[in-house]
Short mmCIF file of C-alpha atoms and ligand atoms in Angstrom, two decimals:
data_model
loop_
_atom_site.label_atom_id
_atom_site.label_comp_id
_atom_site.label_asym_id
_atom_site.label_seq_id
_atom_site.Cartn_x
_atom_site.Cartn_y
_atom_site.Cartn_z
CA MET M 1 -0.11 8.05 -13.05
CA ALA M 2 2.73 9.49 -11.23
CA LEU M 3 1.19 13.05 -11.85
CA VAL M 4 -1.77 14.18 -12.65
CA PRO M 5 -3.10 17.30 -14.70
CA GLU M 6 -4.39 19.10 -11.60
CA VAL M 7 -0.89 18.70 -10.00
CA VAL M 8 0.84 19.55 -13.27
CA SER M 9 -0.66 22.92 -13.36
CA LYS M 10 0.61 23.73 -10.09
CA LEU M 11 4.06 22.83 -10.49
CA VAL M 12 4.12 24.68 -14.02
CA ALA M 13 2.63 27.74 -12.26
CA ALA M 14 5.71 27.24 -9.63
CA GLY M 15 8.39 27.40 -12.57
CA HIS M 16 8.85 23.97 -13.19
CA ARG M 17 9.39 22.60 -16.71
CA LEU M 18 7.40 19.00 -17.08
CA GLN M 19 7.56 16.34 -19.75
CA ILE M 20 4.95 13.55 -19.74
CA GLU M 21 5.58 10.65 -21.90
CA PRO M 22 2.69 10.27 -24.59
CA GLY M 23 -0.46 8.34 -23.43
CA ALA M 24 1.12 7.48 -19.76
CA GLY M 25 -2.19 8.81 -17.86
CA LEU M 26 -4.85 7.19 -20.46
CA ARG M 27 -5.66 4.03 -18.66
CA ALA M 28 -5.54 6.52 -15.03
CA GLY M 29 -8.21 8.74 -16.95
CA PHE M 30 -5.87 11.40 -17.91
CA GLY M 31 -5.46 11.94 -21.69
CA ASP M 32 -2.63 14.14 -23.22
CA ASP M 33 -4.90 16.83 -23.80
CA ALA M 34 -5.25 17.48 -20.53
CA TYR M 35 -1.84 17.40 -19.73
CA ALA M 36 -0.69 19.77 -22.69
CA ALA M 37 -3.66 22.34 -21.20
CA ALA M 38 -2.01 22.25 -17.86
CA GLY M 39 1.29 23.17 -19.17
CA ALA M 40 3.45 19.87 -19.80
CA GLU M 41 5.12 19.08 -23.06
CA VAL M 42 3.84 15.80 -24.03
CA ARG M 43 7.14 14.02 -25.40
CA ARG M 44 9.46 11.19 -24.68
CA PRO M 45 11.45 12.58 -21.66
CA ASP M 46 14.99 13.45 -22.93
CA GLY M 47 16.43 14.05 -19.48
CA ALA M 48 15.49 15.73 -16.21
CA ASP M 49 16.67 17.02 -12.67
CA VAL M 50 14.04 14.86 -11.31
CA ILE M 51 12.12 11.41 -13.21
CA VAL M 52 8.89 10.82 -11.08
CA VAL M 53 7.61 7.31 -11.18
CA ILE M 54 5.09 4.83 -9.65
CA ASP M 55 7.45 1.92 -9.91
CA LEU M 56 10.96 1.66 -12.00
CA GLY M 57 9.54 -1.62 -13.35
CA GLU M 58 12.58 -3.73 -14.41
CA ASP M 59 14.13 -0.65 -16.52
CA LEU M 60 17.07 0.83 -14.16
CA ASP M 61 18.07 3.20 -17.12
CA VAL M 62 16.76 6.57 -15.48
CA PRO M 63 17.26 9.49 -17.72
CA GLY M 64 17.72 11.86 -15.12
CA SER M 65 19.57 13.28 -12.28
CA ALA M 66 17.30 11.65 -9.85
CA VAL M 67 14.55 9.31 -9.59
CA LEU M 68 11.40 9.54 -7.06
CA GLY M 69 8.74 6.96 -6.81
CA LEU M 70 7.76 3.17 -4.89
CA LEU M 71 11.32 1.99 -5.57
CA ARG M 72 10.71 -1.25 -3.00
CA PRO M 73 14.19 -0.76 -1.58
CA PHE M 74 13.65 -2.92 1.49
CA ASP M 75 11.70 -5.63 -0.58
CA ASP M 76 14.16 -5.90 -3.28
CA PRO M 77 17.58 -4.29 -2.29
CA GLY M 78 19.40 -5.81 -5.32
CA ARG M 79 17.90 -3.20 -7.79
CA MET M 80 18.99 -0.33 -5.83
CA ARG M 81 22.45 -1.97 -5.50
CA LYS M 82 22.31 -2.31 -9.46
CA LEU M 83 21.10 1.25 -9.81
CA ALA M 84 23.29 3.03 -7.53
CA PRO M 85 26.49 2.85 -9.79
CA SER M 86 24.78 5.02 -12.51
CA GLY M 87 25.24 7.85 -10.15
CA VAL M 88 21.73 8.73 -9.78
CA THR M 89 20.11 9.99 -6.76
CA ALA M 90 17.24 7.77 -5.65
CA TRP M 91 14.23 8.73 -3.34
CA ALA M 92 12.09 5.82 -2.02
CA PHE M 93 8.38 6.59 -0.65
CA GLU M 94 8.75 3.60 1.09
CA ALA M 95 11.52 5.04 3.27
CA VAL M 96 9.89 8.58 4.16
CA PRO M 97 9.46 8.72 8.05
CA ARG M 98 5.76 7.96 9.48
CA THR M 99 6.07 11.21 11.35
CA SER M 100 3.38 14.15 11.34
CA ARG M 101 5.16 16.53 9.30
CA ALA M 102 5.87 14.07 6.42
CA GLN M 103 2.17 12.71 6.01
CA MET M 104 1.47 14.77 2.80
CA VAL M 105 4.61 12.91 1.27
CA ASP M 106 3.61 9.34 2.58
CA ALA M 107 2.56 7.38 -0.57
CA LEU M 108 2.28 4.09 1.46
CA SER M 109 -0.44 5.52 3.20
CA SER M 110 -1.91 7.00 0.69
CA GLN M 111 -1.80 4.04 -1.86
CA ALA M 112 -2.81 1.55 1.03
CA THR M 113 -5.76 3.56 1.47
CA ALA M 114 -6.88 2.87 -1.94
CA ALA M 115 -5.85 -0.71 -1.74
CA GLY M 116 -7.99 -1.22 1.49
CA TYR M 117 -10.98 0.28 -0.10
CA GLN M 118 -10.98 -1.72 -3.55
CA ALA M 119 -10.64 -4.78 -1.80
CA VAL M 120 -13.82 -4.43 -0.08
CA LEU M 121 -15.22 -3.88 -3.41
CA GLU M 122 -13.36 -6.87 -5.12
CA GLY M 123 -14.80 -8.98 -2.11
CA ALA M 124 -18.45 -7.64 -2.28
CA ALA M 125 -18.31 -8.30 -5.90
CA ALA M 126 -17.40 -12.04 -6.18
CA CYS M 127 -19.34 -13.16 -2.64
CA GLY M 128 -22.58 -13.38 -4.18
CA LYS M 129 -24.18 -11.50 -1.16
CA PHE M 130 -25.82 -8.10 -0.49
CA LEU M 131 -23.05 -6.60 2.35
CA PRO M 132 -26.21 -4.45 4.01
CA MET M 133 -29.17 -5.82 5.69
CA LEU M 134 -31.95 -5.46 2.70
CA THR M 135 -35.52 -5.85 3.87
CA THR M 136 -37.63 -5.84 0.62
CA ALA M 137 -41.01 -7.26 -0.64
CA ALA M 138 -38.96 -10.57 -1.69
CA GLY M 139 -37.73 -10.98 2.50
CA THR M 140 -35.05 -9.97 4.47
CA ILE M 141 -31.75 -10.59 3.65
CA LYS M 142 -29.08 -10.79 6.86
CA PRO M 143 -26.10 -8.33 6.46
CA ALA M 144 -22.58 -10.02 5.24
CA SER M 145 -20.10 -10.49 7.60
CA VAL M 146 -16.48 -9.03 6.98
CA LEU M 147 -13.24 -9.73 8.82
CA VAL M 148 -10.33 -7.76 8.30
CA LEU M 149 -6.90 -8.91 8.95
CA GLY M 150 -4.22 -6.12 10.09
CA ALA M 151 -5.53 -2.93 11.21
CA GLY M 152 -3.01 -0.55 9.61
CA VAL M 153 -3.97 1.91 6.87
CA ALA M 154 -5.40 -0.04 4.07
CA GLY M 155 -7.01 -2.83 6.92
CA LEU M 156 -8.68 0.51 8.66
CA GLN M 157 -9.59 1.93 5.11
CA ALA M 158 -11.24 -1.64 4.62
CA ILE M 159 -13.29 -1.69 7.66
CA ALA M 160 -14.83 1.71 7.12
CA THR M 161 -15.50 0.87 3.47
CA ALA M 162 -16.96 -2.44 4.67
CA ARG M 163 -19.19 -0.66 7.33
CA ARG M 164 -20.18 1.91 5.06
CA LEU M 165 -21.76 -0.54 2.76
CA GLY M 166 -23.49 -2.27 5.60
CA ALA M 167 -21.79 -5.21 6.52
CA VAL M 168 -20.99 -6.44 9.87
CA VAL M 169 -17.27 -5.97 10.25
CA SER M 170 -14.78 -7.62 12.70
CA ALA M 171 -10.94 -7.14 12.62
CA PHE M 172 -7.70 -8.50 14.30
CA ASP M 173 -4.36 -6.90 14.50
CA VAL M 174 -1.29 -8.00 16.86
CA ARG M 175 -0.84 -4.56 17.56
CA ALA M 176 -2.78 -3.73 20.76
CA ALA M 177 -3.27 0.06 19.90
CA ALA M 178 -5.19 -1.19 16.89
CA ALA M 179 -8.48 -2.51 18.79
CA GLU M 180 -9.49 0.98 19.86
CA GLN M 181 -9.01 2.26 16.21
CA VAL M 182 -11.12 -0.60 15.06
CA GLU M 183 -13.91 -0.15 17.61
CA SER M 184 -14.17 3.45 16.82
CA LEU M 185 -15.16 2.68 13.18
CA GLY M 186 -17.64 0.49 14.49
CA ALA M 187 -16.12 -2.84 14.04
CA ARG M 188 -15.73 -5.85 16.82
CA PHE M 189 -11.95 -6.33 17.75
CA VAL M 190 -11.17 -9.90 17.45
CA SER M 191 -9.14 -10.64 20.71
CA LEU M 192 -7.31 -13.85 20.90
CA ASP M 193 -5.55 -12.97 24.56
CA LEU M 194 -2.46 -13.74 23.22
CA GLU M 195 1.15 -12.05 24.33
CA ALA M 196 1.53 -11.89 20.52
CA GLN M 197 -1.80 -9.28 20.80
CA ASP M 198 0.97 -6.47 21.72
CA ALA M 199 3.64 -7.22 18.78
CA ALA M 200 4.48 -3.25 18.39
CA ASP M 201 7.72 -2.05 17.73
CA SER M 202 8.97 1.04 18.96
CA GLY M 203 8.14 2.94 15.58
CA GLY M 204 4.33 1.83 15.76
CA TYR M 205 4.93 -1.08 13.08
CA ALA M 206 4.06 -4.73 14.14
CA ARG M 207 7.20 -6.80 14.34
CA GLU M 208 7.48 -10.60 13.90
CA VAL M 209 5.84 -12.76 16.10
CA ALA M 210 7.44 -15.99 17.62
CA VAL M 211 6.71 -18.93 15.46
CA ASP M 212 4.91 -20.79 18.03
CA GLU M 213 2.69 -17.52 19.05
CA GLN M 214 2.07 -17.17 15.28
CA GLN M 215 0.75 -20.67 15.35
CA ARG M 216 -1.43 -19.38 18.23
CA VAL M 217 -2.76 -16.82 16.07
CA ILE M 218 -3.48 -18.83 13.02
CA ASP M 219 -5.79 -21.40 14.92
CA GLY M 220 -7.28 -18.65 17.40
CA LEU M 221 -8.43 -16.74 13.93
CA VAL M 222 -9.97 -20.10 12.41
CA PRO M 223 -13.63 -19.30 14.23
CA ALA M 224 -13.40 -15.73 13.02
CA VAL M 225 -12.42 -16.54 9.37
CA THR M 226 -14.76 -19.52 9.00
CA ALA M 227 -17.82 -17.50 10.31
CA SER M 228 -16.93 -14.83 7.67
CA ASP M 229 -18.49 -14.30 4.24
CA VAL M 230 -15.71 -12.04 3.25
CA VAL M 231 -11.88 -12.13 4.48
CA VAL M 232 -9.87 -9.01 3.60
CA CYS M 233 -5.97 -10.06 4.46
CA THR M 234 -3.97 -6.91 4.93
CA ALA M 235 -1.30 -7.87 7.71
CA ALA M 236 2.28 -6.90 6.96
CA ILE M 237 5.45 -6.20 8.37
CA PRO M 238 7.85 -3.84 6.88
CA GLY M 239 10.68 -5.38 4.46
CA ARG M 240 9.53 -8.98 5.31
CA PRO M 241 7.56 -11.77 3.91
CA ALA M 242 3.84 -11.44 4.44
CA PRO M 243 2.86 -13.24 7.90
CA ARG M 244 0.95 -16.57 7.45
CA LEU M 245 -2.86 -15.95 9.33
CA ILE M 246 -4.92 -18.43 7.07
CA GLU M 247 -4.21 -22.16 6.26
CA ARG M 248 -5.29 -23.74 3.65
CA ALA M 249 -7.43 -26.24 5.65
CA THR M 250 -9.15 -22.99 7.52
CA VAL M 251 -10.35 -21.82 3.76
CA GLU M 252 -11.59 -25.18 2.95
CA ALA M 253 -13.77 -25.24 6.01
CA MET M 254 -15.16 -21.82 5.31
CA ARG M 255 -18.94 -21.45 3.66
CA PRO M 256 -18.97 -22.22 0.04
CA GLY M 257 -19.45 -18.63 -2.02
CA SER M 258 -16.84 -17.22 0.69
CA VAL M 259 -14.28 -14.86 -0.59
CA VAL M 260 -10.48 -14.18 0.80
CA VAL M 261 -9.10 -10.95 -0.85
CA ASP M 262 -5.15 -11.19 -0.19
CA VAL M 263 -4.09 -7.35 -0.12
CA ALA M 264 -0.78 -8.91 1.02
CA ALA M 265 -0.65 -11.20 -2.13
CA THR M 266 2.72 -9.20 -3.28
CA THR M 267 4.60 -10.25 -0.33
CA GLY M 268 3.45 -13.79 0.00
CA GLY M 269 0.07 -13.31 1.18
CA ASN M 270 -1.52 -13.91 4.58
CA CYS M 271 -3.75 -16.99 3.28
CA GLU M 272 -1.93 -20.18 2.46
CA ALA M 273 -4.28 -20.54 -0.52
CA THR M 274 -3.22 -17.34 -2.42
CA GLU M 275 -1.42 -17.23 -5.31
CA PRO M 276 -0.16 -14.00 -6.41
CA GLY M 277 -1.73 -12.16 -9.11
CA LYS M 278 -4.60 -14.88 -10.02
CA VAL M 279 -8.11 -16.02 -8.42
CA VAL M 280 -8.16 -19.55 -7.40
CA THR M 281 -10.82 -21.61 -6.18
CA VAL M 282 -10.53 -23.89 -2.91
CA GLY M 283 -13.71 -25.66 -1.93
CA GLY M 284 -16.15 -23.35 -2.38
CA THR M 285 -14.26 -20.25 -1.33
CA THR M 286 -12.61 -17.78 -4.12
CA VAL M 287 -9.40 -16.83 -2.94
CA ILE M 288 -8.32 -13.28 -4.79
CA GLY M 289 -4.34 -12.85 -4.91
CA VAL M 290 -4.76 -9.42 -6.12
CA THR M 291 -1.53 -7.46 -6.84
CA ASP M 292 -3.10 -4.30 -8.47
CA LEU M 293 -5.73 -3.20 -6.06
CA MET M 294 -4.25 0.47 -7.03
CA SER M 295 -4.47 0.27 -10.65
CA ARG M 296 -8.42 -0.57 -10.51
CA VAL M 297 -8.89 2.50 -8.86
CA ALA M 298 -6.41 4.19 -10.83
CA GLY M 299 -7.83 7.78 -11.35
CA ASP M 300 -7.99 8.89 -7.41
CA ALA M 301 -5.08 6.68 -6.42
CA SER M 302 -3.34 8.62 -8.93
CA ARG M 303 -4.47 12.03 -7.52
CA MET M 304 -3.14 11.12 -4.10
CA TYR M 305 -0.03 9.86 -5.13
CA SER M 306 0.29 13.02 -7.13
CA ARG M 307 -0.13 15.30 -4.47
CA ASN M 308 2.43 13.23 -2.23
CA VAL M 309 5.02 13.70 -5.13
CA ALA M 310 4.23 17.59 -5.47
CA SER M 311 4.77 17.55 -1.75
CA PHE M 312 8.17 16.08 -1.82
CA LEU M 313 9.24 18.35 -4.70
CA ALA M 314 8.30 20.96 -2.64
CA LEU M 315 10.99 20.03 0.03
CA ILE M 316 13.83 19.98 -2.65
CA SER M 317 12.64 23.02 -4.21
CA GLY M 318 14.58 26.00 -3.71
CA GLU M 319 14.97 29.51 -4.82
CA GLY M 320 13.38 30.10 -8.46
CA ALA M 321 12.00 26.33 -8.98
CA ALA M 322 15.48 25.15 -8.86
CA PHE M 323 15.77 21.55 -7.39
CA GLU M 324 18.28 21.49 -4.61
CA PRO M 325 18.51 17.80 -4.01
CA ASP M 326 21.18 17.97 -1.14
CA THR M 327 18.77 19.60 1.17
CA ASP M 328 19.35 18.66 4.76
CA ASP M 329 15.55 18.33 5.23
CA ASP M 330 15.42 15.28 7.55
CA ILE M 331 12.35 13.76 5.15
CA VAL M 332 14.55 13.85 2.36
CA VAL M 333 17.53 12.57 3.96
CA THR M 334 15.83 9.52 5.07
CA ALA M 335 14.07 8.83 1.62
CA THR M 336 17.49 8.75 0.15
CA ILE M 337 18.57 5.42 -1.18
CA CYS M 338 21.25 6.08 -3.51
CA ARG M 339 23.23 9.14 -3.61
CA SER M 340 26.60 9.70 -5.67
CA GLY M 341 27.10 6.07 -7.02
CA ALA M 342 26.25 4.57 -3.59
CA VAL M 343 23.90 2.81 -1.75
CA VAL M 344 23.16 5.12 1.28
CA HIS M 345 20.41 4.28 2.92
CA PRO M 346 21.77 2.31 6.61
CA ARG M 347 18.90 -0.09 6.05
CA LEU M 348 20.35 -1.60 2.92
CA GLN M 349 24.10 -0.98 4.55
CA GLU M 350 23.52 -3.30 7.26
CA GLN M 351 21.97 -6.15 4.87
P1 LIG A 401 1.65 -2.28 7.53
O1 LIG A 401 1.32 -2.48 6.02
O2 LIG A 401 3.17 -2.36 7.72
O3 LIG A 401 1.22 -3.76 8.40
C1 LIG A 401 -0.31 -3.85 8.15
C2 LIG A 401 -0.88 -4.25 9.23
O4 LIG A 401 -0.72 -5.60 9.62
C3 LIG A 401 -0.52 -3.38 10.70
O5 LIG A 401 -1.26 -2.68 11.34
C4 LIG A 401 0.22 -4.38 11.47
O6 LIG A 401 0.23 -4.42 12.75
C5 LIG A 401 -0.42 -5.74 11.21
N1 LIG A 401 0.40 -7.19 11.10
C6 LIG A 401 1.67 -7.29 10.99
N2 LIG A 401 1.51 -8.60 11.53
C7 LIG A 401 0.61 -8.98 11.90
C8 LIG A 401 0.02 -10.24 12.21
N3 LIG A 401 0.94 -11.46 12.27
N4 LIG A 401 -1.42 -10.53 12.44
C9 LIG A 401 -2.14 -9.47 12.28
N5 LIG A 401 -1.54 -8.32 11.90
C10 LIG A 401 -0.76 -8.15 11.80
O7 LIG A 401 1.20 -1.11 8.42
P2 LIG A 401 0.91 0.44 8.00
O8 LIG A 401 -0.49 0.08 7.58
O9 LIG A 401 1.71 1.21 7.14
O10 LIG A 401 0.76 1.14 9.44
C11 LIG A 401 1.65 0.96 10.28
C12 LIG A 401 1.61 1.41 11.88
O11 LIG A 401 1.79 3.12 11.22
C13 LIG A 401 -0.10 1.69 11.99
O12 LIG A 401 0.05 2.07 13.46
C14 LIG A 401 -0.53 3.03 11.82
O13 LIG A 401 -1.49 3.96 11.82
C15 LIG A 401 0.91 3.96 11.59
N6 LIG A 401 0.86 4.98 10.56
C16 LIG A 401 1.43 6.42 11.34
C17 LIG A 401 1.33 7.52 10.37
C18 LIG A 401 1.96 8.54 10.72
O14 LIG A 401 1.77 8.99 12.01
N7 LIG A 401 2.18 9.87 9.85
C19 LIG A 401 1.26 7.27 8.83
C20 LIG A 401 0.52 5.80 8.49
C21 LIG A 401 0.93 4.86 9.34
#
């Protein structure tokens, strides 16, 4: 849910008028009564200065002057080109700069945090093992081993969650800077001694590595993958298909009962056996191609998203709660995808 009641009441107190679609928050744990008590009008929106969404879905008929959400501009630029002629201003969280000042607006990070956490729970639930070591009257159980591929925001949260649950955790990333962060969370960094081990671009993101180098990464990871009870895949390159890190043959070589949770399933998956939106079994291994992780932890994912939304709205709020969408604030300018009937984001104009 894009706005939770607690944040609605703050926006109302700041002078904004809010309309919430009936039943919209129910499955995330927020009923219409709570929105009404927070000061929102619970009704079908009849036009607004800003429509706040999680995802626009297939419906590009925006009943307002501007829309803010996770609009997938770089994964699906065609939709933004279809949206632009309506004249709506579109701000996408995916285009928010990754700067310190923009952290409060960084919905990619808040939702990746939720995804990384939930991915470990999905893996733990499916692997048939305790994650911690247990010493009981019925004997001692060894801790489970968890491997996390990709140590960005989702991966680091997955490492932290698996460690809290008592698993023995290792992780791999192509960015050299990730090693220290992995180790600071008490996990072992899988070092492959490859040129690709420092495939960071100037913005701190990973860049795609050459095909032969990628194959060496795939081959180099085989021992770590086959030794793990749960593998959580989070490797991604912004605006590109997910890098392939695990081949089907490697999944077949995993111990029966192992699990691969592919957080990258929405962009094709890090694992060759992944089927987005499905759970498949390869040999004795369960491959979870999960695409709705945030919805599985919807209450807190919504609370975090909501704060990102409110922080963005604060950037475009002028005197007396009036919106000033034409602000020259660099975060707002960078996040603008469509404006005045055209696609204006430089990355989409290049394509
Ligand atoms: P992301 O979702 O784009 O990618 C996830 C991870 O996959 C990244 O760590 C990336 O290096 C890794 N990856 C890509 N290709 C790989 C491959 N072939 N093998 C293994 N791993 C691979 O990344 P993200 O979580 O959005 O974060 C990217 C960077 O931005 C990180 O350094 C993060 O700490 C940083 N960041 C900074 C801020 C800020 O300063 N405000 C906020 C969020 C993230």
